[in-house]
Amino acid sequence: MSIALQDYESCPVTAVLRRIGDKWSPAVIRLLAERGYGFNELDRAIEGISRRVLTRTLRALEEDGFVRRTPLGGRVEYALTERGRSLREQLYALGRWAAVTADRMH
Amino acid sequence: MSIALQDYESCPVTAVLRRIGDKWSPAVIRLLAERGYGFNELDRAIEGISRRVLTRTLRALEEDGFVRRTPLGGRVEYALTERGRSLREQLYALGRWAAVTADRMH
DNA sequence: CTGTATCCTAGCGGATACTG
DNA sequence: CAGTATCCGCTAGGATACAG
């Protein structure tokens, strides 16, 4: 069996890993799982992220249907969609596995 | 609640996502789940990867304890460790989820 | 408050020739 | 067969000033 070129991008698990495997997406998803957040609120909550990257991260998550952006007169609220909450469940399961087997992970 | 700097790297799920969220790790894991492979054999099976990147991918997976490298007189065999098979199970679950909800994933 | 514009750096991924 | 050496482009990520 061999893996063709088009398989690599079309493989669902690879696609989702590449999307949320960046530096900040997991942190954003984790926060939005609690409640809705404003932009600067997120910026302050996630220590170390730059506004430029936060913007890009949110846009990408929005484009994939994980996050919904709602303008509310002068401010904006970001929240998880149903699909986003579904993803969050998957990541939670993966997190439990990772925590248990983290001994050889440095 | 806020996310401190050190949390980002120490979070198990983020760590594992960053490790296997690269371009080729999922493909390598998928192949090695079947059976042991030699280096050039992997290179041929994964269409589009360069030897340089394949080497780095294998080294990283080995360092994290997902893959075992076994020299066998003139050739080398790469195979999943127990931990690697465990990860493969997790990815398989994530893949099923992704396949089902792939409608808004492009 | 919610971003965008600009500029910069480091690292990933790729092509290819070479080595034991 | 199993890699390493070299070079190169692209993009992710970061700092910071500016804008509506």
PDB file of N, CA and C in Angstrom, chain B residues 13-48:
ATOM      1  N   VAL B  13      -2.197  18.080  25.693  1.00  0.00           N
ATOM      2  CA  VAL B  13      -2.856  17.979  24.393  1.00  0.00           C
ATOM      3  C   VAL B  13      -2.180  18.899  23.371  1.00  0.00           C
ATOM      4  N   THR B  14      -1.784  20.093  23.825  1.00  0.00           N
ATOM      5  CA  THR B  14      -1.070  20.994  22.924  1.00  0.00           C
ATOM      6  C   THR B  14       0.262  20.398  22.505  1.00  0.00           C
ATOM      7  N   ALA B  15       0.948  19.801  23.456  1.00  0.00           N
ATOM      8  CA  ALA B  15       2.245  19.212  23.160  1.00  0.00           C
ATOM      9  C   ALA B  15       2.128  18.123  22.103  1.00  0.00           C
ATOM     10  N   VAL B  16       1.179  17.215  22.289  1.00  0.00           N
ATOM     11  CA  VAL B  16       1.064  16.099  21.345  1.00  0.00           C
ATOM     12  C   VAL B  16       0.580  16.605  19.987  1.00  0.00           C
ATOM     13  N   LEU B  17      -0.303  17.609  19.986  1.00  0.00           N
ATOM     14  CA  LEU B  17      -0.787  18.150  18.721  1.00  0.00           C
ATOM     15  C   LEU B  17       0.348  18.794  17.935  1.00  0.00           C
ATOM     16  N   ARG B  18       1.208  19.520  18.622  1.00  0.00           N
ATOM     17  CA  ARG B  18       2.326  20.171  17.930  1.00  0.00           C
ATOM     18  C   ARG B  18       3.304  19.140  17.393  1.00  0.00           C
ATOM     19  N   ARG B  19       3.416  18.012  18.095  1.00  0.00           N
ATOM     20  CA  ARG B  19       4.357  16.984  17.660  1.00  0.00           C
ATOM     21  C   ARG B  19       3.901  16.265  16.408  1.00  0.00           C
ATOM     22  N   ILE B  20       2.625  15.864  16.392  1.00  0.00           N
ATOM     23  CA  ILE B  20       2.124  15.082  15.258  1.00  0.00           C
ATOM     24  C   ILE B  20       1.317  15.930  14.294  1.00  0.00           C
ATOM     25  N   GLY B  21       1.240  17.253  14.563  1.00  0.00           N
ATOM     26  CA  GLY B  21       0.491  18.135  13.679  1.00  0.00           C
ATOM     27  C   GLY B  21       1.328  18.614  12.514  1.00  0.00           C
ATOM     28  N   ASP B  22       2.477  18.012  12.297  1.00  0.00           N
ATOM     29  CA  ASP B  22       3.293  18.403  11.149  1.00  0.00           C
ATOM     30  C   ASP B  22       2.792  17.696   9.898  1.00  0.00           C
ATOM     31  N   LYS B  23       3.481  17.905   8.799  1.00  0.00           N
ATOM     32  CA  LYS B  23       2.931  17.483   7.515  1.00  0.00           C
ATOM     33  C   LYS B  23       2.864  15.967   7.326  1.00  0.00           C
ATOM     34  N   TRP B  24       3.851  15.241   7.822  1.00  0.00           N
ATOM     35  CA  TRP B  24       3.954  13.841   7.425  1.00  0.00           C
ATOM     36  C   TRP B  24       3.802  12.810   8.534  1.00  0.00           C
ATOM     37  N   SER B  25       3.847  13.208   9.777  1.00  0.00           N
ATOM     38  CA  SER B  25       3.754  12.245  10.879  1.00  0.00           C
ATOM     39  C   SER B  25       2.530  11.334  10.795  1.00  0.00           C
ATOM     40  N   PRO B  26       1.343  11.872  10.519  1.00  0.00           N
ATOM     41  CA  PRO B  26       0.178  11.001  10.442  1.00  0.00           C
ATOM     42  C   PRO B  26       0.331   9.910   9.382  1.00  0.00           C
ATOM     43  N   ALA B  27       0.906  10.265   8.241  1.00  0.00           N
ATOM     44  CA  ALA B  27       1.097   9.279   7.174  1.00  0.00           C
ATOM     45  C   ALA B  27       2.057   8.187   7.614  1.00  0.00           C
ATOM     46  N   VAL B  28       3.147   8.588   8.276  1.00  0.00           N
ATOM     47  CA  VAL B  28       4.125   7.609   8.752  1.00  0.00           C
ATOM     48  C   VAL B  28       3.486   6.665   9.761  1.00  0.00           C
ATOM     49  N   ILE B  29       2.755   7.232  10.704  1.00  0.00           N
ATOM     50  CA  ILE B  29       2.105   6.421  11.731  1.00  0.00           C
ATOM     51  C   ILE B  29       1.110   5.461  11.106  1.00  0.00           C
ATOM     52  N   ARG B  30       0.373   5.958  10.116  1.00  0.00           N
ATOM     53  CA  ARG B  30      -0.631   5.122   9.455  1.00  0.00           C
ATOM     54  C   ARG B  30       0.029   3.916   8.795  1.00  0.00           C
ATOM     55  N   LEU B  31       1.158   4.140   8.113  1.00  0.00           N
ATOM     56  CA  LEU B  31       1.846   3.032   7.448  1.00  0.00           C
ATOM     57  C   LEU B  31       2.424   2.050   8.452  1.00  0.00           C
ATOM     58  N   LEU B  32       3.106   2.575   9.470  1.00  0.00           N
ATOM     59  CA  LEU B  32       3.763   1.702  10.448  1.00  0.00           C
ATOM     60  C   LEU B  32       2.759   0.931  11.297  1.00  0.00           C
ATOM     61  N   ALA B  33       1.499   1.370  11.266  1.00  0.00           N
ATOM     62  CA  ALA B  33       0.483   0.644  12.016  1.00  0.00           C
ATOM     63  C   ALA B  33       0.252  -0.741  11.396  1.00  0.00           C
ATOM     64  N   GLU B  34       0.525  -0.841  10.068  1.00  0.00           N
ATOM     65  CA  GLU B  34       0.333  -2.118   9.383  1.00  0.00           C
ATOM     66  C   GLU B  34       1.427  -3.108   9.728  1.00  0.00           C
ATOM     67  N   ARG B  35       2.705  -2.608   9.581  1.00  0.00           N
ATOM     68  CA  ARG B  35       3.851  -3.501   9.718  1.00  0.00           C
ATOM     69  C   ARG B  35       5.129  -2.682   9.788  1.00  0.00           C
ATOM     70  N   GLY B  36       6.259  -3.366   9.953  1.00  0.00           N
ATOM     71  CA  GLY B  36       7.545  -2.686   9.954  1.00  0.00           C
ATOM     72  C   GLY B  36       7.926  -2.261   8.546  1.00  0.00           C
ATOM     73  N   TYR B  37       8.652  -1.153   8.450  1.00  0.00           N
ATOM     74  CA  TYR B  37       9.088  -0.638   7.156  1.00  0.00           C
ATOM     75  C   TYR B  37      10.573  -0.293   7.199  1.00  0.00           C
ATOM     76  N   GLY B  38      11.248  -0.419   6.069  1.00  0.00           N
ATOM     77  CA  GLY B  38      12.604   0.091   5.909  1.00  0.00           C
ATOM     78  C   GLY B  38      12.542   1.549   5.503  1.00  0.00           C
ATOM     79  N   PHE B  39      13.710   2.206   5.511  1.00  0.00           N
ATOM     80  CA  PHE B  39      13.740   3.643   5.226  1.00  0.00           C
ATOM     81  C   PHE B  39      13.306   3.963   3.803  1.00  0.00           C
ATOM     82  N   ASN B  40      13.961   3.371   2.848  1.00  0.00           N
ATOM     83  CA  ASN B  40      13.617   3.654   1.456  1.00  0.00           C
ATOM     84  C   ASN B  40      12.224   3.163   1.115  1.00  0.00           C
ATOM     85  N   GLU B  41      11.825   2.104   1.793  1.00  0.00           N
ATOM     86  CA  GLU B  41      10.490   1.569   1.604  1.00  0.00           C
ATOM     87  C   GLU B  41       9.445   2.613   2.005  1.00  0.00           C
ATOM     88  N   LEU B  42       9.685   3.267   3.147  1.00  0.00           N
ATOM     89  CA  LEU B  42       8.800   4.350   3.583  1.00  0.00           C
ATOM     90  C   LEU B  42       8.828   5.499   2.588  1.00  0.00           C
ATOM     91  N   ASP B  43      10.060   5.815   2.139  1.00  0.00           N
ATOM     92  CA  ASP B  43      10.236   6.922   1.206  1.00  0.00           C
ATOM     93  C   ASP B  43       9.419   6.707  -0.064  1.00  0.00           C
ATOM     94  N   ARG B  44       9.400   5.471  -0.525  1.00  0.00           N
ATOM     95  CA  ARG B  44       8.633   5.158  -1.728  1.00  0.00           C
ATOM     96  C   ARG B  44       7.144   5.132  -1.450  1.00  0.00           C
ATOM     97  N   ALA B  45       6.759   4.650  -0.270  1.00  0.00           N
ATOM     98  CA  ALA B  45       5.337   4.502   0.063  1.00  0.00           C
ATOM     99  C   ALA B  45       4.652   5.855   0.259  1.00  0.00           C
ATOM    100  N   ILE B  46       5.393   6.810   0.783  1.00  0.00           N
ATOM    101  CA  ILE B  46       4.814   8.130   1.042  1.00  0.00           C
ATOM    102  C   ILE B  46       5.193   9.065  -0.094  1.00  0.00           C
ATOM    103  N   GLU B  47       4.289   9.190  -1.034  1.00  0.00           N
ATOM    104  CA  GLU B  47       4.575   9.947  -2.239  1.00  0.00           C
ATOM    105  C   GLU B  47       4.689  11.437  -1.952  1.00  0.00           C
ATOM    106  N   GLY B  48       5.812  12.028  -2.282  1.00  0.00           N
ATOM    107  CA  GLY B  48       5.958  13.467  -2.147  1.00  0.00           C
ATOM    108  C   GLY B  48       6.880  13.895  -1.020  1.00  0.00           C
TER     109      GLY B  48
END
